[in-house]
PDB file of N, CA and C in Angstrom:
ATOM      1  N   MET A  28      75.585  87.772 124.460  1.00  0.00           N
ATOM      2  CA  MET A  28      77.107  87.109 124.504  1.00  0.00           C
ATOM      3  C   MET A  28      77.473  86.888 123.099  1.00  0.00           C
ATOM      4  N   ARG A  29      76.575  86.636 122.171  1.00  0.00           N
ATOM      5  CA  ARG A  29      77.162  86.445 120.772  1.00  0.00           C
ATOM      6  C   ARG A  29      77.813  87.747 120.238  1.00  0.00           C
ATOM      7  N   LYS A  30      77.060  88.817 120.639  1.00  0.00           N
ATOM      8  CA  LYS A  30      77.542  90.191 120.217  1.00  0.00           C
ATOM      9  C   LYS A  30      78.919  90.402 120.679  1.00  0.00           C
ATOM     10  N   THR A  31      79.052  90.206 121.961  1.00  0.00           N
ATOM     11  CA  THR A  31      80.446  90.327 122.552  1.00  0.00           C
ATOM     12  C   THR A  31      81.561  89.455 121.811  1.00  0.00           C
ATOM     13  N   ARG A  32      81.147  88.151 121.680  1.00  0.00           N
ATOM     14  CA  ARG A  32      82.104  87.244 120.898  1.00  0.00           C
ATOM     15  C   ARG A  32      82.381  87.886 119.497  1.00  0.00           C
ATOM     16  N   ASN A  33      81.282  88.483 118.768  1.00  0.00           N
ATOM     17  CA  ASN A  33      81.560  88.956 117.439  1.00  0.00           C
ATOM     18  C   ASN A  33      82.426  90.034 117.391  1.00  0.00           C
ATOM     19  N   ILE A  34      82.204  91.064 118.423  1.00  0.00           N
ATOM     20  CA  ILE A  34      83.057  92.253 118.676  1.00  0.00           C
ATOM     21  C   ILE A  34      84.386  91.881 118.847  1.00  0.00           C
ATOM     22  N   LEU A  35      84.623  90.954 119.637  1.00  0.00           N
ATOM     23  CA  LEU A  35      86.158  90.316 119.917  1.00  0.00           C
ATOM     24  C   LEU A  35      86.701  89.999 118.597  1.00  0.00           C
ATOM     25  N   ALA A  36      85.855  89.311 117.765  1.00  0.00           N
ATOM     26  CA  ALA A  36      86.455  88.700 116.499  1.00  0.00           C
ATOM     27  C   ALA A  36      86.796  89.865 115.469  1.00  0.00           C
ATOM     28  N   ILE A  37      85.913  90.841 115.545  1.00  0.00           N
ATOM     29  CA  ILE A  37      86.296  91.898 114.640  1.00  0.00           C
ATOM     30  C   ILE A  37      87.441  92.773 114.946  1.00  0.00           C
ATOM     31  N   VAL A  38      87.613  92.903 116.271  1.00  0.00           N
ATOM     32  CA  VAL A  38      88.629  93.767 116.847  1.00  0.00           C
ATOM     33  C   VAL A  38      89.944  92.923 116.639  1.00  0.00           C
ATOM     34  N   SER A  39      90.011  91.564 116.728  1.00  0.00           N
ATOM     35  CA  SER A  39      91.164  90.934 116.501  1.00  0.00           C
ATOM     36  C   SER A  39      91.807  90.890 115.186  1.00  0.00           C
ATOM     37  N   ILE A  40      91.041  91.252 114.295  1.00  0.00           N
ATOM     38  CA  ILE A  40      91.330  91.295 112.746  1.00  0.00           C
ATOM     39  C   ILE A  40      92.531  92.353 112.741  1.00  0.00           C
ATOM     40  N   PRO A  41      92.060  93.624 113.076  1.00  0.00           N
ATOM     41  CA  PRO A  41      93.099  94.624 112.745  1.00  0.00           C
ATOM     42  C   PRO A  41      94.287  94.545 113.774  1.00  0.00           C
ATOM     43  N   LEU A  42      94.136  93.952 114.917  1.00  0.00           N
ATOM     44  CA  LEU A  42      95.250  93.753 115.853  1.00  0.00           C
ATOM     45  C   LEU A  42      96.267  92.736 115.198  1.00  0.00           C
ATOM     46  N   GLY A  43      95.713  91.747 114.600  1.00  0.00           N
ATOM     47  CA  GLY A  43      96.576  90.711 113.995  1.00  0.00           C
ATOM     48  C   GLY A  43      97.236  91.340 112.748  1.00  0.00           C
ATOM     49  N   GLY A  44      96.556  92.152 112.127  1.00  0.00           N
ATOM     50  CA  GLY A  44      97.174  92.942 110.922  1.00  0.00           C
ATOM     51  C   GLY A  44      98.101  93.786 111.282  1.00  0.00           C
ATOM     52  N   LEU A  45      97.993  94.511 112.312  1.00  0.00           N
ATOM     53  CA  LEU A  45      98.909  95.654 112.858  1.00  0.00           C
ATOM     54  C   LEU A  45     100.164  94.808 113.288  1.00  0.00           C
ATOM     55  N   ILE A  46     100.146  93.593 113.853  1.00  0.00           N
ATOM     56  CA  ILE A  46     101.419  92.876 114.409  1.00  0.00           C
ATOM     57  C   ILE A  46     102.014  92.551 113.035  1.00  0.00           C
ATOM     58  N   LEU A  47     101.569  91.992 112.086  1.00  0.00           N
ATOM     59  CA  LEU A  47     102.114  91.595 110.839  1.00  0.00           C
ATOM     60  C   LEU A  47     102.709  92.816 110.135  1.00  0.00           C
ATOM     61  N   TYR A  48     101.884  93.837 110.235  1.00  0.00           N
ATOM     62  CA  TYR A  48     102.460  95.123 109.439  1.00  0.00           C
ATOM     63  C   TYR A  48     103.738  95.620 110.227  1.00  0.00           C
ATOM     64  N   ASN A  49     103.825  95.526 111.537  1.00  0.00           N
ATOM     65  CA  ASN A  49     105.009  95.977 112.222  1.00  0.00           C
ATOM     66  C   ASN A  49     106.248  95.192 111.901  1.00  0.00           C
ATOM     67  N   TYR A  50     105.941  93.780 111.788  1.00  0.00           N
ATOM     68  CA  TYR A  50     106.858  92.765 111.451  1.00  0.00           C
ATOM     69  C   TYR A  50     107.679  93.203 110.008  1.00  0.00           C
ATOM     70  N   GLN A  51     106.506  93.328 109.083  1.00  0.00           N
ATOM     71  CA  GLN A  51     107.053  93.637 107.563  1.00  0.00           C
ATOM     72  C   GLN A  51     107.812  94.972 107.625  1.00  0.00           C
ATOM     73  N   LYS A  52     107.489  95.912 108.386  1.00  0.00           N
ATOM     74  CA  LYS A  52     108.311  97.260 108.402  1.00  0.00           C
ATOM     75  C   LYS A  52     109.575  97.146 109.173  1.00  0.00           C
ATOM     76  N   GLY A  53     109.799  96.050 109.927  1.00  0.00           N
ATOM     77  CA  GLY A  53     111.053  95.838 110.638  1.00  0.00           C
ATOM     78  C   GLY A  53     110.966  96.731 112.152  1.00  0.00           C
ATOM     79  N   VAL A  54     109.656  96.834 112.546  1.00  0.00           N
ATOM     80  CA  VAL A  54     109.562  97.405 113.871  1.00  0.00           C
ATOM     81  C   VAL A  54     109.781  96.394 114.978  1.00  0.00           C
ATOM     82  N   ILE A  55     109.341  95.240 114.763  1.00  0.00           N
ATOM     83  CA  ILE A  55     109.507  94.038 115.653  1.00  0.00           C
ATOM     84  C   ILE A  55     110.071  92.871 114.738  1.00  0.00           C
ATOM     85  N   ASN A  56     110.920  91.997 115.447  1.00  0.00           N
ATOM     86  CA  ASN A  56     111.471  90.904 114.751  1.00  0.00           C
ATOM     87  C   ASN A  56     110.656  89.772 114.596  1.00  0.00           C
ATOM     88  N   TYR A  57     111.233  88.683 114.111  1.00  0.00           N
ATOM     89  CA  TYR A  57     110.258  87.415 113.863  1.00  0.00           C
ATOM     90  C   TYR A  57     109.599  86.918 115.275  1.00  0.00           C
ATOM     91  N   ASP A  58     110.610  86.687 116.144  1.00  0.00           N
ATOM     92  CA  ASP A  58     110.259  86.135 117.445  1.00  0.00           C
ATOM     93  C   ASP A  58     109.161  87.105 118.140  1.00  0.00           C
ATOM     94  N   GLU A  59     109.416  88.327 118.142  1.00  0.00           N
ATOM     95  CA  GLU A  59     108.472  89.183 118.882  1.00  0.00           C
ATOM     96  C   GLU A  59     107.087  89.173 118.142  1.00  0.00           C
ATOM     97  N   SER A  60     106.977  89.103 116.744  1.00  0.00           N
ATOM     98  CA  SER A  60     105.842  88.912 116.095  1.00  0.00           C
ATOM     99  C   SER A  60     105.205  87.672 116.469  1.00  0.00           C
ATOM    100  N   LEU A  61     105.722  86.409 116.558  1.00  0.00           N
ATOM    101  CA  LEU A  61     105.134  85.313 116.966  1.00  0.00           C
ATOM    102  C   LEU A  61     104.698  85.326 118.474  1.00  0.00           C
ATOM    103  N   LEU A  62     105.596  85.952 119.236  1.00  0.00           N
ATOM    104  CA  LEU A  62     104.973  86.042 120.604  1.00  0.00           C
ATOM    105  C   LEU A  62     103.622  86.864 120.664  1.00  0.00           C
ATOM    106  N   TRP A  63     103.560  88.060 120.047  1.00  0.00           N
ATOM    107  CA  TRP A  63     102.410  88.943 120.078  1.00  0.00           C
ATOM    108  C   TRP A  63     101.186  88.216 119.380  1.00  0.00           C
ATOM    109  N   LEU A  64     101.491  87.417 118.301  1.00  0.00           N
ATOM    110  CA  LEU A  64     100.343  86.705 117.704  1.00  0.00           C
ATOM    111  C   LEU A  64      99.940  85.531 118.606  1.00  0.00           C
ATOM    112  N   SER A  65     100.961  84.902 119.354  1.00  0.00           N
ATOM    113  CA  SER A  65     100.458  83.723 120.142  1.00  0.00           C
ATOM    114  C   SER A  65      99.668  84.337 121.322  1.00  0.00           C
ATOM    115  N   ILE A  66      99.986  85.486 121.974  1.00  0.00           N
ATOM    116  CA  ILE A  66      99.175  86.218 122.933  1.00  0.00           C
ATOM    117  C   ILE A  66      97.881  86.507 122.586  1.00  0.00           C
ATOM    118  N   LEU A  67      97.763  87.071 121.330  1.00  0.00           N
ATOM    119  CA  LEU A  67      96.427  87.418 120.825  1.00  0.00           C
ATOM    120  C   LEU A  67      95.639  86.245 120.596  1.00  0.00           C
ATOM    121  N   LEU A  68      96.194  85.173 120.214  1.00  0.00           N
ATOM    122  CA  LEU A  68      95.393  83.833 119.809  1.00  0.00           C
ATOM    123  C   LEU A  68      94.979  83.284 121.060  1.00  0.00           C
ATOM    124  N   ALA A  69      95.837  83.372 122.071  1.00  0.00           N
ATOM    125  CA  ALA A  69      95.658  82.597 123.415  1.00  0.00           C
ATOM    126  C   ALA A  69      94.348  83.492 124.157  1.00  0.00           C
ATOM    127  N   VAL A  70      94.402  84.726 124.047  1.00  0.00           N
ATOM    128  CA  VAL A  70      93.397  85.637 124.602  1.00  0.00           C
ATOM    129  C   VAL A  70      92.038  85.128 123.882  1.00  0.00           C
ATOM    130  N   LEU A  71      92.036  85.183 122.634  1.00  0.00           N
ATOM    131  CA  LEU A  71      90.742  84.865 121.946  1.00  0.00           C
ATOM    132  C   LEU A  71      90.341  83.530 122.061  1.00  0.00           C
ATOM    133  N   SER A  72      91.233  82.563 122.197  1.00  0.00           N
ATOM    134  CA  SER A  72      90.797  81.181 122.594  1.00  0.00           C
ATOM    135  C   SER A  72      90.238  81.042 123.883  1.00  0.00           C
ATOM    136  N   ALA A  73      90.767  81.787 124.972  1.00  0.00           N
ATOM    137  CA  ALA A  73      90.377  81.551 126.233  1.00  0.00           C
ATOM    138  C   ALA A  73      89.037  82.295 126.290  1.00  0.00           C
ATOM    139  N   ALA A  74      88.767  83.437 125.520  1.00  0.00           N
ATOM    140  CA  ALA A  74      87.527  84.067 125.610  1.00  0.00           C
ATOM    141  C   ALA A  74      86.388  83.215 124.912  1.00  0.00           C
ATOM    142  N   ASN A  75      86.827  82.597 123.932  1.00  0.00           N
ATOM    143  CA  ASN A  75      85.973  81.710 123.090  1.00  0.00           C
ATOM    144  C   ASN A  75      85.456  80.524 124.106  1.00  0.00           C
ATOM    145  N   LEU A  76      86.404  80.012 124.708  1.00  0.00           N
ATOM    146  CA  LEU A  76      86.215  78.806 125.705  1.00  0.00           C
ATOM    147  C   LEU A  76      85.299  79.231 126.799  1.00  0.00           C
ATOM    148  N   ILE A  77      85.487  80.343 127.370  1.00  0.00           N
ATOM    149  CA  ILE A  77      84.719  80.940 128.511  1.00  0.00           C
ATOM    150  C   ILE A  77      83.361  81.291 127.982  1.00  0.00           C
ATOM    151  N   PHE A  78      83.151  81.722 126.752  1.00  0.00           N
ATOM    152  CA  PHE A  78      81.719  82.034 126.226  1.00  0.00           C
ATOM    153  C   PHE A  78      81.054  80.629 126.082  1.00  0.00           C
ATOM    154  N   ALA A  79      81.814  79.746 125.415  1.00  0.00           N
ATOM    155  CA  ALA A  79      81.295  78.496 125.126  1.00  0.00           C
ATOM    156  C   ALA A  79      80.776  77.730 126.203  1.00  0.00           C
ATOM    157  N   ILE A  80      81.397  77.789 127.424  1.00  0.00           N
ATOM    158  CA  ILE A  80      81.150  77.087 128.597  1.00  0.00           C
ATOM    159  C   ILE A  80      79.892  77.693 129.298  1.00  0.00           C
ATOM    160  N   TYR A  81      80.003  79.171 129.233  1.00  0.00           N
ATOM    161  CA  TYR A  81      78.964  79.882 130.021  1.00  0.00           C
ATOM    162  C   TYR A  81      77.799  79.956 129.304  1.00  0.00           C
ATOM    163  N   THR A  82      77.471  79.918 127.827  1.00  0.00           N
ATOM    164  CA  THR A  82      76.438  80.034 127.124  1.00  0.00           C
ATOM    165  C   THR A  82      75.939  78.710 126.517  1.00  0.00           C
ATOM    166  N   GLY A  83      76.791  77.662 126.638  1.00  0.00           N
ATOM    167  CA  GLY A  83      76.282  76.412 126.109  1.00  0.00           C
ATOM    168  C   GLY A  83      76.413  76.232 124.648  1.00  0.00           C
ATOM    169  N   GLU A  84      76.962  77.197 123.949  1.00  0.00           N
ATOM    170  CA  GLU A  84      76.934  77.233 122.471  1.00  0.00           C
ATOM    171  C   GLU A  84      78.536  77.434 122.130  1.00  0.00           C
ATOM    172  N   THR A  85      78.944  76.913 121.038  1.00  0.00           N
ATOM    173  CA  THR A  85      80.385  77.116 120.568  1.00  0.00           C
ATOM    174  C   THR A  85      80.268  77.099 119.005  1.00  0.00           C
ATOM    175  N   PHE A  86      81.410  77.748 118.481  1.00  0.00           N
ATOM    176  CA  PHE A  86      81.570  77.723 116.928  1.00  0.00           C
ATOM    177  C   PHE A  86      82.591  76.524 116.432  1.00  0.00           C
ATOM    178  N   ALA A  87      82.146  75.978 115.442  1.00  0.00           N
ATOM    179  CA  ALA A  87      82.925  74.934 114.801  1.00  0.00           C
ATOM    180  C   ALA A  87      82.909  75.188 113.209  1.00  0.00           C
ATOM    181  N   SER A  88      83.962  75.643 112.639  1.00  0.00           N
ATOM    182  CA  SER A  88      83.789  75.744 111.022  1.00  0.00           C
ATOM    183  C   SER A  88      82.651  76.842 110.768  1.00  0.00           C
ATOM    184  N   GLY A  89      82.390  77.849 111.438  1.00  0.00           N
ATOM    185  CA  GLY A  89      81.409  78.880 111.221  1.00  0.00           C
ATOM    186  C   GLY A  89      80.004  78.398 111.689  1.00  0.00           C
ATOM    187  N   ALA A  90      79.851  77.213 112.248  1.00  0.00           N
ATOM    188  CA  ALA A  90      78.394  76.821 112.647  1.00  0.00           C
ATOM    189  C   ALA A  90      78.389  76.777 114.086  1.00  0.00           C
ATOM    190  N   ILE A  91      77.173  77.204 114.626  1.00  0.00           N
ATOM    191  CA  ILE A  91      76.940  77.404 116.089  1.00  0.00           C
ATOM    192  C   ILE A  91      76.398  75.996 116.593  1.00  0.00           C
ATOM    193  N   ILE A  92      77.105  75.374 117.461  1.00  0.00           N
ATOM    194  CA  ILE A  92      76.834  74.004 118.025  1.00  0.00           C
ATOM    195  C   ILE A  92      76.342  74.203 119.515  1.00  0.00           C
ATOM    196  N   SER A  93      75.161  73.819 119.639  1.00  0.00           N
ATOM    197  CA  SER A  93      74.476  73.969 120.841  1.00  0.00           C
ATOM    198  C   SER A  93      74.749  72.732 121.830  1.00  0.00           C
ATOM    199  N   LYS A  94      74.834  72.824 123.048  1.00  0.00           N
ATOM    200  CA  LYS A  94      75.211  71.763 124.038  1.00  0.00           C
ATOM    201  C   LYS A  94      73.972  70.928 124.096  1.00  0.00           C
ATOM    202  N   LEU A  95      72.669  71.481 124.063  1.00  0.00           N
ATOM    203  CA  LEU A  95      71.586  70.645 124.101  1.00  0.00           C
ATOM    204  C   LEU A  95      71.138  70.020 122.904  1.00  0.00           C
ATOM    205  N   GLU A  96      71.595  70.332 121.669  1.00  0.00           N
ATOM    206  CA  GLU A  96      71.273  69.469 120.571  1.00  0.00           C
ATOM    207  C   GLU A  96      72.142  68.519 120.159  1.00  0.00           C
ATOM    208  N   HIS A  97      73.704  68.935 120.420  1.00  0.00           N
ATOM    209  CA  HIS A  97      74.627  67.852 119.834  1.00  0.00           C
ATOM    210  C   HIS A  97      75.662  67.701 120.983  1.00  0.00           C
ATOM    211  N   ARG A  98      75.434  66.893 121.771  1.00  0.00           N
ATOM    212  CA  ARG A  98      76.307  66.877 123.077  1.00  0.00           C
ATOM    213  C   ARG A  98      77.702  66.260 122.622  1.00  0.00           C
ATOM    214  N   GLY A  99      77.866  65.348 121.798  1.00  0.00           N
ATOM    215  CA  GLY A  99      79.087  64.773 121.328  1.00  0.00           C
ATOM    216  C   GLY A  99      80.020  65.770 120.534  1.00  0.00           C
ATOM    217  N   LEU A 100      79.233  66.476 119.518  1.00  0.00           N
ATOM    218  CA  LEU A 100      80.010  67.414 118.858  1.00  0.00           C
ATOM    219  C   LEU A 100      80.379  68.608 119.580  1.00  0.00           C
ATOM    220  N   TYR A 101      79.683  68.925 120.569  1.00  0.00           N
ATOM    221  CA  TYR A 101      79.881  70.063 121.446  1.00  0.00           C
ATOM    222  C   TYR A 101      81.231  69.869 122.383  1.00  0.00           C
ATOM    223  N   LYS A 102      81.314  68.494 122.826  1.00  0.00           N
ATOM    224  CA  LYS A 102      82.357  68.105 123.602  1.00  0.00           C
ATOM    225  C   LYS A 102      83.664  68.244 122.690  1.00  0.00           C
ATOM    226  N   ILE A 103      83.498  67.632 121.522  1.00  0.00           N
ATOM    227  CA  ILE A 103      84.844  67.686 120.572  1.00  0.00           C
ATOM    228  C   ILE A 103      85.235  69.156 120.538  1.00  0.00           C
ATOM    229  N   ALA A 104      84.182  69.968 120.019  1.00  0.00           N
ATOM    230  CA  ALA A 104      84.519  71.506 119.859  1.00  0.00           C
ATOM    231  C   ALA A 104      85.347  72.167 121.196  1.00  0.00           C
ATOM    232  N   ILE A 105      84.784  71.671 122.211  1.00  0.00           N
ATOM    233  CA  ILE A 105      85.388  72.210 123.474  1.00  0.00           C
ATOM    234  C   ILE A 105      86.873  71.641 123.653  1.00  0.00           C
ATOM    235  N   LEU A 106      87.063  70.449 123.335  1.00  0.00           N
ATOM    236  CA  LEU A 106      88.355  69.769 123.557  1.00  0.00           C
ATOM    237  C   LEU A 106      89.207  70.453 122.354  1.00  0.00           C
ATOM    238  N   VAL A 107      88.897  70.784 121.288  1.00  0.00           N
ATOM    239  CA  VAL A 107      89.515  71.471 120.163  1.00  0.00           C
ATOM    240  C   VAL A 107      90.069  72.738 120.541  1.00  0.00           C
ATOM    241  N   ASN A 108      89.060  73.487 121.239  1.00  0.00           N
ATOM    242  CA  ASN A 108      89.400  74.927 121.947  1.00  0.00           C
ATOM    243  C   ASN A 108      90.367  74.794 122.983  1.00  0.00           C
ATOM    244  N   ILE A 109      90.340  73.671 123.881  1.00  0.00           N
ATOM    245  CA  ILE A 109      91.485  73.688 124.764  1.00  0.00           C
ATOM    246  C   ILE A 109      92.664  73.419 124.150  1.00  0.00           C
ATOM    247  N   PHE A 110      92.845  72.454 123.150  1.00  0.00           N
ATOM    248  CA  PHE A 110      94.026  72.243 122.371  1.00  0.00           C
ATOM    249  C   PHE A 110      94.561  73.465 121.774  1.00  0.00           C
ATOM    250  N   ILE A 111      93.657  74.185 121.200  1.00  0.00           N
ATOM    251  CA  ILE A 111      94.190  75.544 120.529  1.00  0.00           C
ATOM    252  C   ILE A 111      94.763  76.316 121.543  1.00  0.00           C
ATOM    253  N   LEU A 112      94.151  76.516 122.717  1.00  0.00           N
ATOM    254  CA  LEU A 112      94.549  77.429 123.872  1.00  0.00           C
ATOM    255  C   LEU A 112      95.768  76.965 124.422  1.00  0.00           C
ATOM    256  N   LEU A 113      96.178  75.699 124.503  1.00  0.00           N
ATOM    257  CA  LEU A 113      97.305  75.007 125.098  1.00  0.00           C
ATOM    258  C   LEU A 113      98.455  75.189 124.013  1.00  0.00           C
ATOM    259  N   LEU A 114      98.106  75.240 122.817  1.00  0.00           N
ATOM    260  CA  LEU A 114      99.190  75.368 121.645  1.00  0.00           C
ATOM    261  C   LEU A 114      99.484  76.960 121.710  1.00  0.00           C
ATOM    262  N   CYS A 115      98.584  77.822 121.883  1.00  0.00           N
ATOM    263  CA  CYS A 115      99.013  79.276 121.973  1.00  0.00           C
ATOM    264  C   CYS A 115      99.671  79.457 123.229  1.00  0.00           C
ATOM    265  N   LEU A 116      99.504  78.978 124.375  1.00  0.00           N
ATOM    266  CA  LEU A 116     100.260  79.164 125.580  1.00  0.00           C
ATOM    267  C   LEU A 116     101.610  78.525 125.362  1.00  0.00           C
ATOM    268  N   PHE A 117     101.748  77.468 124.679  1.00  0.00           N
ATOM    269  CA  PHE A 117     103.140  76.869 124.480  1.00  0.00           C
ATOM    270  C   PHE A 117     103.948  77.976 123.536  1.00  0.00           C
ATOM    271  N   GLY A 118     103.256  78.574 122.607  1.00  0.00           N
ATOM    272  CA  GLY A 118     103.878  79.576 121.830  1.00  0.00           C
ATOM    273  C   GLY A 118     104.197  80.768 122.639  1.00  0.00           C
ATOM    274  N   VAL A 119     103.518  81.297 123.459  1.00  0.00           N
ATOM    275  CA  VAL A 119     103.720  82.465 124.521  1.00  0.00           C
ATOM    276  C   VAL A 119     105.066  82.009 125.167  1.00  0.00           C
ATOM    277  N   TRP A 120     105.017  80.841 125.672  1.00  0.00           N
ATOM    278  CA  TRP A 120     106.178  80.281 126.582  1.00  0.00           C
ATOM    279  C   TRP A 120     107.428  80.242 125.845  1.00  0.00           C
ATOM    280  N   LYS A 121     107.330  79.672 124.600  1.00  0.00           N
ATOM    281  CA  LYS A 121     108.635  79.441 123.854  1.00  0.00           C
ATOM    282  C   LYS A 121     109.237  80.822 123.264  1.00  0.00           C
ATOM    283  N   TYR A 122     108.310  81.847 122.917  1.00  0.00           N
ATOM    284  CA  TYR A 122     108.876  83.107 122.236  1.00  0.00           C
ATOM    285  C   TYR A 122     108.984  84.179 123.202  1.00  0.00           C
ATOM    286  N   SER A 123     108.674  84.029 124.397  1.00  0.00           N
ATOM    287  CA  SER A 123     108.857  84.890 125.473  1.00  0.00           C
ATOM    288  C   SER A 123     110.343  84.801 126.101  1.00  0.00           C
TER     289      SER A 123
END
């Protein structure tokens, strides 16, 4: 599961770079670039949230937080993931 999450993280870097590159070259405008970045971040946030709930582990500031070892910190990390997902979905709604 960690390998899948790491692959998603590595794949997202060039995708985000491609969106920003197309914006700089004038292929897409400002609102379209924000829409695509919001979609990309929403997908990554949803995948991270699904993996966190499924595996019982989540990331916070680069550290792996286990549900069994740190219940309170795990709940806070899940709530932050939900907040980021909602923020991304708001961006998708606003710029679509």
